Every structure is written in C-alpha cells, then in structure tokens.
Coordinates of C-alpha atoms in Angstrom, one line a residue:
M236 CA 36.6 102.6 69.0
K237 CA 36.6 99.2 70.8
N238 CA 33.1 98.7 69.4
Q239 CA 34.3 99.3 65.8
I240 CA 37.3 97.1 66.3
S241 CA 35.0 94.4 67.8
N242 CA 32.6 94.7 64.9
H243 CA 35.5 94.5 62.4
I244 CA 36.8 91.4 64.1
D245 CA 33.3 89.9 64.1
N246 CA 32.9 90.7 60.4
N247 CA 36.2 89.1 59.6
T248 CA 35.4 86.1 61.7
L249 CA 32.1 85.8 59.8
S250 CA 33.9 86.1 56.5
Y251 CA 36.4 83.5 57.6
K252 CA 33.6 81.1 58.6
N253 CA 31.9 81.7 55.2
I254 CA 35.2 81.0 53.5
V255 CA 35.7 77.8 55.5
S256 CA 32.1 76.8 54.8
S257 CA 32.6 77.4 51.1
L258 CA 35.7 75.4 51.2
G259 CA 33.9 72.5 52.9
V260 CA 31.2 72.5 50.3
L261 CA 33.9 72.5 47.5
A262 CA 35.6 69.7 49.2
L263 CA 32.4 67.7 49.4
I264 CA 31.7 68.3 45.7
I265 CA 35.3 67.2 44.8
L266 CA 34.8 64.1 46.9
S267 CA 31.5 63.3 45.3
V268 CA 33.0 63.7 41.8
Y269 CA 35.9 61.4 42.9
L270 CA 33.4 58.7 44.2
I271 CA 31.4 58.9 41.0
A272 CA 34.5 58.5 38.9
L273 CA 35.7 55.7 41.1
S274 CA 32.3 54.0 40.7
A275 CA 32.4 54.4 37.0
V276 CA 35.9 52.8 36.9
S277 CA 34.5 49.9 39.0
I278 CA 31.7 49.5 36.5
V279 CA 34.0 49.5 33.5
N280 CA 36.3 47.0 35.3
A281 CA 33.4 44.8 36.1
A282 CA 32.3 44.9 32.4
V283 CA 35.8 44.1 31.3
S284 CA 36.0 41.3 33.8
T285 CA 32.6 39.9 32.5
A286 CA 33.8 40.0 28.9
E287 CA 37.0 38.1 29.8
A288 CA 34.9 35.4 31.5
T289 CA 33.3 34.1 28.2
V290 CA 34.4 30.8 26.8
C291 CA 34.0 28.7 23.6
C292 CA 31.4 26.0 24.1
E293 CA 31.7 23.1 21.8
K294 CA 27.9 22.7 22.4
T295 CA 25.5 24.8 24.4
K296 CA 22.7 23.5 26.6
A297 CA 20.3 24.9 24.0
G298 CA 21.9 22.6 21.4
A299 CA 23.9 25.2 19.4
W300 CA 27.4 24.2 18.3
C301 CA 30.6 26.2 18.7
Q302 CA 29.4 29.4 20.5
N303 CA 31.3 32.1 22.5
T304 CA 29.2 32.5 25.6
L305 CA 29.2 32.3 29.4
P306 CA 30.5 29.1 31.0
G307 CA 27.1 28.4 32.5
N308 CA 25.6 28.0 29.0
C309 CA 28.0 25.2 28.0
D310 CA 26.8 21.5 27.9
A311 CA 29.1 19.8 30.4
S312 CA 29.2 16.7 28.2
Y313 CA 31.3 18.6 25.6
S314 CA 34.5 20.5 25.5
S315 CA 34.9 24.2 26.4
T316 CA 37.9 26.6 26.6
P317 CA 38.4 30.2 27.6
S318 CA 39.3 31.4 24.1
S319 CA 37.6 32.2 20.8
C320 CA 36.0 29.3 19.0
D321 CA 38.0 30.2 15.9
A322 CA 41.2 29.3 17.8
T323 CA 40.0 25.9 19.0
S324 CA 40.7 22.5 17.5
F325 CA 37.3 21.0 18.4
C326 CA 35.5 23.8 16.6
R327 CA 37.6 23.6 13.4
L328 CA 35.2 23.9 10.5
G329 CA 35.0 21.7 7.4
T330 CA 32.4 20.0 5.2
C331 CA 29.9 17.4 6.4
Y332 CA 28.8 14.8 3.8
D333 CA 25.5 12.8 4.3
S334 CA 26.0 9.7 2.3
T335 CA 22.3 8.7 2.6
E336 CA 20.8 11.9 1.4
G337 CA 23.8 12.9 -0.8
T338 CA 23.9 16.4 0.7
C339 CA 26.9 18.5 1.8
A340 CA 26.9 21.1 4.6
E341 CA 29.8 23.6 4.7
K342 CA 31.3 25.2 7.8
T343 CA 30.4 22.4 10.1
S344 CA 32.4 21.2 13.1
Q345 CA 33.6 17.6 13.2
K346 CA 31.7 16.6 16.3
A347 CA 28.4 18.1 15.0
C348 CA 28.9 16.2 11.7
Q349 CA 29.7 12.9 13.3
E350 CA 26.7 13.1 15.7
S351 CA 24.3 13.7 12.7
G352 CA 25.7 10.5 11.0
G353 CA 27.8 12.4 8.4
V354 CA 31.4 12.1 7.2
W355 CA 33.5 15.1 8.0
T356 CA 36.3 16.4 5.8
E357 CA 38.4 19.5 6.4
G358 CA 38.0 22.0 3.6
A359 CA 35.3 23.5 1.5
P360 CA 32.7 21.4 -0.4
D361 CA 34.4 21.9 -3.8
E362 CA 37.4 20.2 -2.3
V363 CA 35.4 17.0 -1.4
P364 CA 34.9 14.5 -4.3
Q365 CA 31.5 13.4 -3.0
C366 CA 30.3 17.0 -3.0
Q367 CA 31.1 17.8 -6.6
S368 CA 27.9 19.2 -8.1
G369 CA 26.4 18.6 -11.5
C370 CA 23.0 19.0 -13.2
C371 CA 20.4 16.5 -12.1
V372 CA 17.6 16.4 -14.7
L373 CA 14.2 15.2 -13.3
G374 CA 11.7 15.1 -16.1
D375 CA 11.0 18.7 -17.0
Q376 CA 12.9 20.1 -14.1
A377 CA 16.6 20.3 -13.1
S378 CA 18.9 21.5 -10.3
L379 CA 22.5 21.4 -9.3
T380 CA 23.1 18.7 -6.8
T381 CA 25.5 15.8 -6.1
L382 CA 25.4 12.5 -7.9
T383 CA 24.1 10.6 -4.8
R384 CA 21.4 13.2 -4.2
C385 CA 20.4 12.9 -7.9
K386 CA 20.1 9.1 -7.6
K387 CA 17.9 9.4 -4.5
L388 CA 15.6 12.0 -6.1
S389 CA 15.3 10.0 -9.3
S390 CA 14.4 6.9 -7.4
F391 CA 11.8 8.8 -5.4
Y392 CA 10.1 10.0 -8.5
G393 CA 10.5 6.7 -10.3
L394 CA 12.8 8.2 -13.0
E395 CA 16.1 7.0 -14.5
T396 CA 19.1 8.9 -13.2
D397 CA 20.1 11.7 -15.6
F398 CA 23.2 13.4 -14.1
R399 CA 25.2 15.8 -16.2
K400 CA 28.5 16.2 -14.3
N401 CA 29.9 18.7 -16.9
V402 CA 27.1 21.2 -16.3
I403 CA 28.2 23.1 -13.2
T404 CA 26.2 26.3 -13.2
E405 CA 22.6 26.9 -12.2
T406 CA 21.9 28.9 -15.4
A407 CA 23.2 26.2 -17.7
C408 CA 21.4 23.5 -15.7
I409 CA 18.0 25.3 -16.0
A410 CA 18.7 25.9 -19.7
L411 CA 18.7 22.1 -20.2
T412 CA 15.1 21.8 -19.2
E413 CA 14.0 24.9 -21.0
A414 CA 15.4 23.3 -24.2
K415 CA 12.7 20.6 -23.8
D416 CA 9.9 23.2 -23.6
E417 CA 7.3 22.4 -26.3
G418 CA 5.4 25.0 -28.3
A419 CA 4.9 26.7 -31.7
C420 CA 8.0 27.4 -33.7
V421 CA 7.1 30.1 -36.3
Y422 CA 9.2 30.8 -39.3
E423 CA 8.8 31.8 -43.0
V424 CA 9.1 29.5 -46.1
D425 CA 8.7 31.1 -49.5
F426 CA 7.3 34.3 -48.0
T427 CA 4.7 32.3 -46.2
K428 CA 4.4 32.3 -42.4
T429 CA 4.2 28.7 -41.3
C430 CA 4.7 26.8 -38.1
K431 CA 6.0 23.6 -36.5
F432 CA 5.1 22.2 -33.1
T433 CA 8.4 21.2 -31.6
T434 CA 10.8 21.8 -28.7
R435 CA 12.7 25.0 -28.0
S436 CA 16.0 23.4 -28.8
E437 CA 14.8 22.1 -32.2
C438 CA 13.3 25.6 -33.0
T439 CA 16.7 27.3 -32.5
K440 CA 18.0 25.2 -35.4
I441 CA 15.6 26.9 -37.8
K442 CA 16.8 30.2 -39.1
E443 CA 14.9 33.4 -38.2
S444 CA 12.4 31.4 -36.2
G445 CA 10.4 32.5 -33.1
F446 CA 9.4 30.1 -30.3
F447 CA 6.1 30.4 -28.4
K448 CA 6.0 28.1 -25.4
D449 CA 2.7 26.1 -24.9
F450 CA 1.2 27.7 -28.0
L451 CA -0.3 25.5 -30.8
C452 CA 0.5 26.2 -34.4
S453 CA -3.3 26.7 -35.1
A454 CA -3.5 29.7 -32.7
D455 CA -5.0 32.7 -34.4
D456 CA -2.6 34.9 -32.5
L457 CA 0.3 33.5 -34.5
A458 CA -1.3 34.3 -37.8
T459 CA 0.3 31.2 -39.6
N460 CA -1.1 29.1 -42.4
C461 CA -1.9 26.3 -39.9
G462 CA -5.5 25.8 -38.8
P463 CA -8.0 23.3 -37.2
T464 CA -9.1 20.1 -38.9
T465 CA -11.3 17.1 -38.0
K466 CA -8.4 14.7 -38.4
T467 CA -6.7 12.8 -35.6
T468 CA -3.5 10.9 -35.0
T469 CA -1.4 9.1 -32.4
I470 CA 2.0 10.2 -31.0
A471 CA 4.9 7.8 -30.2
N472 CA 5.2 6.8 -26.5
K473 CA 1.9 8.5 -25.7
D474 CA -1.5 6.8 -24.9
E475 CA -3.9 9.4 -26.2
V476 CA -5.6 10.3 -29.5
Y477 CA -4.7 13.9 -30.7
F478 CA -6.2 16.3 -33.1
V479 CA -4.0 17.3 -36.1
D480 CA -3.9 20.8 -37.7
S481 CA -3.8 21.6 -41.4
C482 CA 0.1 21.6 -41.3
G483 CA 0.2 18.1 -39.9
N484 CA 1.2 19.2 -36.3
P485 CA -0.4 17.5 -33.3
A486 CA -2.8 19.6 -31.3
N487 CA -4.7 18.9 -28.1
I488 CA -6.3 15.5 -27.1
Y489 CA -9.2 14.6 -29.3
D490 CA -12.5 15.9 -27.9
A491 CA -15.4 15.8 -30.4
S492 CA -17.2 18.6 -28.6
K493 CA -14.2 21.0 -29.1
V494 CA -13.6 20.5 -32.8
N495 CA -14.8 24.1 -33.5
D496 CA -13.7 25.7 -30.3
K497 CA -11.0 28.2 -31.2
S498 CA -9.7 28.4 -27.6
Y499 CA -9.1 24.6 -27.7
W500 CA -6.9 25.2 -30.8
R501 CA -4.9 28.1 -29.2
K502 CA -2.8 26.7 -26.3
V503 CA -1.8 23.3 -25.0
V504 CA -4.4 21.8 -22.6
S505 CA -3.1 19.2 -20.1
K506 CA -4.3 15.6 -19.9
A507 CA -5.9 16.3 -16.5
D508 CA -7.9 19.2 -18.1
S509 CA -9.0 17.3 -21.1
C510 CA -12.1 15.2 -21.6
A511 CA -13.1 12.6 -19.0
P512 CA -9.7 12.3 -17.2
D513 CA -11.1 10.1 -14.4
D514 CA -13.1 7.7 -16.5
P515 CA -12.6 4.3 -14.8
E516 CA -12.4 2.5 -18.2
G517 CA -9.9 5.0 -19.6
N518 CA -12.5 6.1 -22.2
A519 CA -12.2 2.7 -23.9
N520 CA -14.3 2.6 -27.1
S521 CA -15.5 6.1 -26.7
P522 CA -16.4 7.7 -30.0
S523 CA -16.0 11.3 -28.7
C524 CA -13.0 11.3 -26.3
G525 CA -9.4 10.3 -27.0
N526 CA -8.1 10.8 -23.4
C527 CA -6.9 7.1 -23.2
Q528 CA -5.5 5.7 -19.9
Y529 CA -3.1 2.8 -20.3
I530 CA -3.3 1.9 -16.6
A531 CA -7.1 1.9 -16.7
G532 CA -7.0 -0.4 -19.7
S533 CA -7.0 1.7 -23.0
I534 CA -4.6 3.0 -25.6
A535 CA -4.9 4.9 -28.9
K536 CA -5.4 2.6 -31.9
D537 CA -6.9 2.8 -35.4
Y538 CA -10.5 1.7 -34.9
R539 CA -10.3 -0.4 -38.1
S540 CA -7.7 -2.7 -36.4
T541 CA -9.7 -3.2 -33.1
T542 CA -12.1 -6.0 -32.3
S543 CA -14.9 -3.6 -31.2
K544 CA -15.0 -1.7 -34.5
V545 CA -16.5 1.4 -32.7
K546 CA -16.1 4.3 -35.1
P547 CA -15.0 7.7 -33.6
T548 CA -17.1 10.8 -34.4
Y549 CA -14.0 12.3 -36.1
G550 CA -10.9 10.8 -37.5
N551 CA -9.9 7.1 -37.4
Y552 CA -8.4 6.7 -34.0
I553 CA -10.1 5.6 -30.7
C554 CA -9.2 4.4 -27.2
Q555 CA -8.9 0.7 -27.7
D556 CA -10.1 -1.6 -24.8
L557 CA -7.0 -3.5 -23.7
D558 CA -8.9 -6.2 -21.9
C559 CA -9.0 -9.8 -23.3
K560 CA -12.3 -11.3 -24.1
D561 CA -13.2 -15.0 -24.6
T562 CA -9.7 -16.3 -23.9
F563 CA -8.4 -19.9 -24.3
N564 CA -10.2 -21.0 -21.1
G565 CA -13.4 -19.1 -22.0
N566 CA -13.0 -16.4 -19.4
D567 CA -12.5 -12.6 -19.8
Y568 CA -9.4 -10.9 -18.3
K569 CA -8.3 -7.4 -17.6
H570 CA -5.2 -5.8 -19.2
G571 CA -2.2 -7.0 -17.2
E572 CA -3.8 -10.0 -15.7
S573 CA -2.1 -13.5 -15.9
W574 CA -3.4 -17.0 -15.2
C575 CA -2.4 -20.6 -15.3
I576 CA -3.3 -23.3 -17.9
N577 CA -1.9 -26.7 -18.8
D578 CA -2.3 -28.8 -21.9
N579 CA -5.6 -30.2 -20.6
N580 CA -6.9 -26.6 -20.2
K581 CA -6.9 -27.4 -16.4
A582 CA -4.4 -26.5 -13.8
D583 CA -4.7 -29.6 -11.7
E584 CA -4.3 -32.5 -14.3
E585 CA -0.9 -34.0 -15.2
S586 CA -1.4 -36.4 -18.1
V587 CA 1.6 -37.8 -19.9
G588 CA 3.3 -35.1 -22.0
S589 CA 1.4 -32.2 -20.4
R590 CA 3.0 -28.9 -19.6
H591 CA 2.2 -25.8 -17.6
Y592 CA 1.7 -22.4 -19.2
R593 CA 1.4 -18.8 -18.0
H594 CA -1.2 -16.8 -20.0
V595 CA -1.0 -13.0 -19.9
C596 CA -3.4 -10.3 -21.2
I597 CA -1.4 -7.5 -22.8
A598 CA -3.1 -4.8 -24.8
G599 CA -6.0 -7.0 -25.7
E600 CA -3.8 -9.9 -26.8
E601 CA -3.6 -13.2 -25.0
I602 CA 0.1 -14.1 -24.8
V603 CA 1.2 -17.6 -23.9
E604 CA 4.5 -18.2 -21.9
P605 CA 5.4 -21.9 -21.4
C606 CA 6.9 -23.1 -18.1
A607 CA 9.9 -25.5 -18.2
D608 CA 9.1 -28.8 -19.9
F609 CA 8.5 -32.1 -18.2
R610 CA 6.7 -30.2 -15.4
Q611 CA 10.1 -29.2 -13.9
E612 CA 8.3 -25.9 -13.5
I613 CA 4.7 -25.4 -12.4
C614 CA 2.4 -22.4 -12.8
V615 CA 1.1 -20.9 -9.6
E616 CA -1.7 -18.4 -9.5
D617 CA -3.3 -16.0 -6.9
N618 CA -5.9 -13.3 -6.9
I619 CA -5.5 -9.7 -5.6
E620 CA -8.5 -7.7 -4.3
T621 CA -8.7 -4.3 -5.9
Q622 CA -11.2 -1.5 -5.9
S623 CA -12.4 -2.6 -9.3
G624 CA -12.6 -6.3 -8.4
V625 CA -10.4 -9.3 -8.4
F626 CA -7.1 -9.2 -10.3
S627 CA -5.4 -12.5 -11.3
Q628 CA -1.6 -12.9 -11.2
A629 CA 0.4 -16.0 -12.1
G630 CA 4.0 -17.1 -12.7
C631 CA 6.1 -20.1 -13.4
R632 CA 8.4 -21.5 -10.6
V633 CA 10.5 -24.6 -9.9
N634 CA 8.5 -27.8 -9.1
R635 CA 10.1 -29.0 -5.8
W636 CA 9.2 -32.7 -6.0
Q637 CA 12.6 -34.4 -5.8
D638 CA 12.7 -35.4 -2.1
C639 CA 9.1 -36.2 -1.5
S640 CA 9.7 -39.9 -1.4
K641 CA 12.2 -39.4 1.4
Q642 CA 9.8 -37.8 3.8
R643 CA 8.5 -40.2 6.6
A644 CA 6.1 -37.8 8.4
K645 CA 3.1 -35.8 7.2
G646 CA 4.4 -32.5 8.7
S647 CA 7.7 -32.5 6.9
C648 CA 6.1 -33.9 3.7
E649 CA 3.6 -30.9 3.5
D650 CA 6.0 -28.2 4.4
E651 CA 5.2 -25.8 1.6
D652 CA 8.2 -23.6 2.4
V653 CA 10.6 -26.4 1.4
R654 CA 8.8 -28.8 -1.1
D655 CA 5.7 -29.4 -3.2
C656 CA 4.4 -32.7 -1.8
N657 CA 1.2 -34.2 -0.5
W658 CA 0.7 -36.9 2.2
L659 CA -1.2 -40.0 0.9
S660 CA -2.8 -41.7 3.8
G661 CA -3.0 -45.5 4.0
G662 CA -0.5 -48.3 3.3
S663 CA 2.1 -49.5 5.8
S664 CA 3.3 -47.4 8.7
S665 CA 6.3 -45.2 8.0
S666 CA 9.6 -45.8 9.8
G667 CA 8.9 -45.5 13.5
T668 CA 6.6 -42.4 13.2
G669 CA 3.3 -44.3 13.7
E670 CA 1.9 -42.4 10.7
S671 CA 0.5 -44.6 8.0
G672 CA 1.0 -43.3 4.5
S673 CA 3.5 -42.0 2.0
C674 CA 4.7 -38.6 0.6
I675 CA 4.1 -38.0 -3.1
P676 CA 4.6 -35.0 -5.4
S677 CA 1.7 -32.5 -5.6
I678 CA 2.5 -32.1 -9.3
S679 CA 4.1 -35.2 -10.7
P680 CA 7.1 -34.6 -13.0
G681 CA 7.2 -35.7 -16.6
L682 CA 9.7 -38.4 -17.8
K683 CA 11.5 -38.6 -21.0
F684 CA 10.9 -42.3 -21.1
W685 CA 11.5 -42.8 -24.8
D686 CA 15.0 -41.5 -24.5
D687 CA 16.2 -43.3 -21.4
A688 CA 13.8 -46.1 -20.4
E689 CA 16.0 -47.4 -17.6
K690 CA 16.2 -44.0 -15.9
S691 CA 12.5 -43.6 -16.1
N692 CA 11.9 -47.1 -14.7
K693 CA 14.2 -46.3 -11.8
V694 CA 11.9 -43.3 -10.9
C695 CA 8.7 -45.4 -11.2
R696 CA 10.2 -48.3 -9.1
Q697 CA 10.3 -46.0 -6.1
A698 CA 6.7 -46.9 -5.6
N699 CA 7.5 -50.7 -5.5
E700 CA 6.8 -52.2 -2.1
V701 CA 7.2 -55.7 -0.8
C702 CA 4.5 -56.5 1.7
V703 CA 4.8 -60.0 3.3
V704 CA 1.5 -61.2 4.6
E705 CA 1.6 -63.9 7.2
F706 CA -1.1 -66.5 7.7
E707 CA -1.7 -69.1 10.4
S708 CA -3.1 -72.5 9.5
G709 CA -5.9 -73.8 11.7
L710 CA -6.0 -77.3 13.2
L711 CA -9.0 -78.2 11.2
G712 CA -7.8 -76.6 8.0
G713 CA -8.1 -73.1 6.6
E714 CA -5.9 -70.1 7.0
K715 CA -6.1 -66.9 9.1
C716 CA -4.2 -63.7 8.3
I717 CA -2.1 -62.6 11.3
K718 CA 0.3 -60.0 9.9
N719 CA 0.1 -57.1 7.3
C720 CA -3.4 -58.1 6.5
E721 CA -4.1 -54.5 5.2
C722 CA -2.0 -55.4 2.1
L723 CA -4.9 -57.6 1.0
D724 CA -7.4 -54.8 0.9
D725 CA -8.3 -53.1 -2.4
S726 CA -7.8 -49.7 -0.7
W727 CA -4.1 -50.5 0.0
I728 CA -3.6 -51.5 -3.6
K729 CA -5.4 -48.4 -4.8
G730 CA -3.2 -46.3 -2.5
K731 CA 0.0 -47.9 -4.0
E732 CA -1.4 -47.3 -7.5
N733 CA -1.9 -43.6 -6.7
Q734 CA 1.6 -43.4 -5.3
C735 CA 3.0 -44.9 -8.5
N736 CA 1.1 -42.5 -10.7
S737 CA 2.3 -39.5 -8.6
L738 CA 6.0 -40.2 -9.2
G739 CA 5.8 -39.1 -12.8
D740 CA 4.6 -40.6 -16.1
C741 CA 4.2 -43.9 -14.3
G742 CA 1.4 -46.3 -13.9
S743 CA -1.9 -46.2 -15.8
K744 CA -2.4 -42.7 -17.4
V745 CA -3.8 -41.0 -20.4
N746 CA -1.7 -38.7 -22.6
V747 CA -2.6 -35.1 -23.9
I748 CA -4.8 -36.6 -26.7
K749 CA -6.8 -38.6 -24.1
V750 CA -5.4 -42.0 -25.1
R751 CA -4.7 -44.4 -22.2
G752 CA -1.5 -46.5 -22.1
R753 CA -1.7 -50.2 -22.6
G754 CA -2.1 -52.4 -19.6
K755 CA -2.8 -51.5 -16.0
G756 CA 0.5 -49.8 -15.5
F757 CA 1.2 -51.9 -12.3
S758 CA 1.1 -55.5 -11.1
V759 CA 0.4 -57.3 -7.8
K760 CA 2.3 -60.5 -7.2

C-alpha cells in the first residue's frame, strides 16, 4: 500500500516536472518571439530614422543639382536643408536662357543656370520672350528654334537668316521645306499625259496633278510625252550646263557620254555624282562635260559668245573659262584676281596727271576700278600662295603723304603704320637729330595747278631751302669754304631736286603723254 502510494506520488511528481518543463519551453518560445518582434521593431525604427535623415542638396559632390539624398553627399559649398527639394527656395525651377547659343532649358534651378552663364527666369519657356520658337529655314532643311539660335546656325552655314515666327508647329515647319522639293509634276492636258519639272508647292497649284520627288519628266516610269534630246540649256543662278527634255524641262547636268543612257534621264543626279566633279579647272572648255565650277574658274555660257570658241559635242553651251588672258599689262590672271596699274602702265611712276587703278578679272572680263584722283588714293597689291599657285589681290587706299615734310628722323618718317613716306638721305642735317636727309612722300600727290596756282606753289615751295655757304679769304687772295660746303656739291642739288619732285606735280616732270614741262622746274641762286 505504501509502495503504491509512493509510486503514485512519484508519478505525479514526474508529471508535475514534465508540466513545469513544458511550461519552461513555452516561456522560452514566447520570449524568443518577443525578442524577434522587438528586433523587427528596432529595424523598422532604424529604417524610419534613416529616411528622416535625408536632406535636399542644392548640389551634390557628384555635380548633380537639387537632389534629395544623405547629408554626406552634399557639396558643402552649396545650400542644403532637411526637407524636400520641391519645398526649397534655392531649388525653385524655371527657364534658363543661353543668350550665346540661343537655347532654352526648362526646369532648371537658378543657381545651376547662373553658373552655366545663362539668364534664369521663373516660369516655363513659353512664358519667356527670348524662348519663343519659330521655324528656322536652313536651305532645304528646317526646325523649330529661337530667333537667336536661328541666327547662329545661319551664320555657321553661311546662309541668310530665314526665321518664320508665325510657324509654331514642327509639322508646319517641316512642310515649308517639303514645299521646295523638286521633281516631276504629272498632269493631263487635252487628254495627253504631260509633265513639268518644278517644286512640290508649284505642283499643288495644278489641278489633278501628281508630284514625284527627284524624278525627271523624261522618266519612262511616268509614261508622259516628255523624252530625252541632245539639246542643252542653262538655269538661272546655277553654274552648270543641263540637258533639256522634249517638253523643255531641264534634266541632269550635260554629260555627252550619257545622252542615250535611260537611267540618266530617270532621276535627278547630284552635282557630286555628275561628270568630273573634281576637275581643277572646273571643266573649262570641255566639249563633253557641263559640270562647271565657278570657284574653279568656269561657268555655263553659249560657246558662240566665248573667246575660246570650243564647240560642245551636243548643244550650244559649254563651261566658259573665267580667267583673263592677255590683259592691259600683257599678263594672264585667274578669275577673281586683282592687280594695280597706273596711267603709265607701271605701279611705281607718278607723272603729272597720272592716276592709280585697280584691275579685276571677273568671269573672263578685265574690269577697271579707278582710285581717287590726284593720287589721293594709291593702289596696293600683294600675292597669296595657294595650292594652284600665286593669287594676286589689290585694292585702293588713302595716300598718307600729308605730314611727310614734318618728320625730322628716318624712323618716324618710314613708319608704315602711320604714313607713306621715304627718307631721302643727303642735304643738311635735320633739327638736332644728327640725321642728314629729308622725308618725302613715297607716292607724290597730284596738284590741280591750273585751278589754283598759288595753292600748288605753296606745296612746291616746301622744298625751298636757304643754305648760306661761308668762305674765308686768304691773305694772299683766294677763298676757302668753311661752312655748309656740301651745298655746293651737285649731289646736294640733285637731292633737293628729288625732294621738290616728290612733293607733287612740282619740279621737272613729264606728263601722261610723255611731254616734259618747260624749264628745269627749279633754280639755284
């Protein structure tokens, strides 16, 4: 009995221990769950804390503007604040206008705009007058841009500015250039299918017409009454010779080898893909190629009006040589060259009544342009070295002779940046400089002596000089020169004569018909 009670107690005790043990495990589990939950809360709090630590950087270390990021990413030289960039004053967005390029950038901060050299304005681009867009036409292309940008692009491409401020959509802008497309305009006249080579815009004016860009009216595909011929023509404002079809429309550039080539009569062939596009003479006087090059010295002309009289294989037009042969001075010059001539056919002689002229070679014609009369302008000339040889350029400019006689030193006299004078050595010493000589015009001016003789004489009298020569008498007779003895030398007298001649139409000179004036033109007393 005691043993049963004892066993029962032991079993109960064991059960109790198991229960206690189970409770302990449960408590541990609950504690673990609590710790995990607590840890999760800590992580969430940490994340929340991190998110709250971001700031608005006016500029980051990486160079980005107005970014919401960690404080450590901000450039210390700029502002930052613990709020969204949208709520800051320094990140307020507007339009940045670049007055140099003529471009507008929207949604730009003021600081970023100013540092890039722009002008910042609050608001959208369409609210800024300088950012108003229009259609900028550049040759056969067009785009929406600002007026300033259009001017810059036009200047870059060497074109006149064509800005259409009333065209404000991209579609309408592109349509402007498409209107200039050239091609075949096919239509019917009296039940006959015919064609006109024109622009798209002109074609739309013809009822029930069809436009075929880059096609020639002679194309077999179009099945019109226009076909190839051996005739040629010229087109206004173009350099080249062109084939003509049977309807009178211009076709491709004249190439004798392609006269029966159907593919050459089908679509427009560019100048670069036509015959001999790189000929250094511009196909001048070529009987078979009409790809003339104005810059290279040729242009389309009727061969019957040219000096060469070279007859083309087909038609009457040829690339005329624009150079000038056997000019006034006997030399040949290239198209565009200019050179100096005076009435004596020399650039360094100034006879009475002579004048300077600039001669120019333009399209095979020698054109004469006079400089100001009485040699108040002189012609100056220089040569430019080019790949094809020497190229002469000349021009008229003011003759700066007026203050030559006032110069007392060779250095100031021959200062080419200021005056056109030469130093004539010899004669008496100039005022205190120790330099013996006088300053005379390089190109003497002309004088209207028949109209105002006194005024002309006043100019010539500038060369007058009194030279007092002193002699000493000997005890036994005779004289010995002791002062200004050089004035007795013929070289001194010759120097004064040259000085007199250089002042203008003074002294002893010949005129433009080679007749010398009466008398010596000077006297020695």
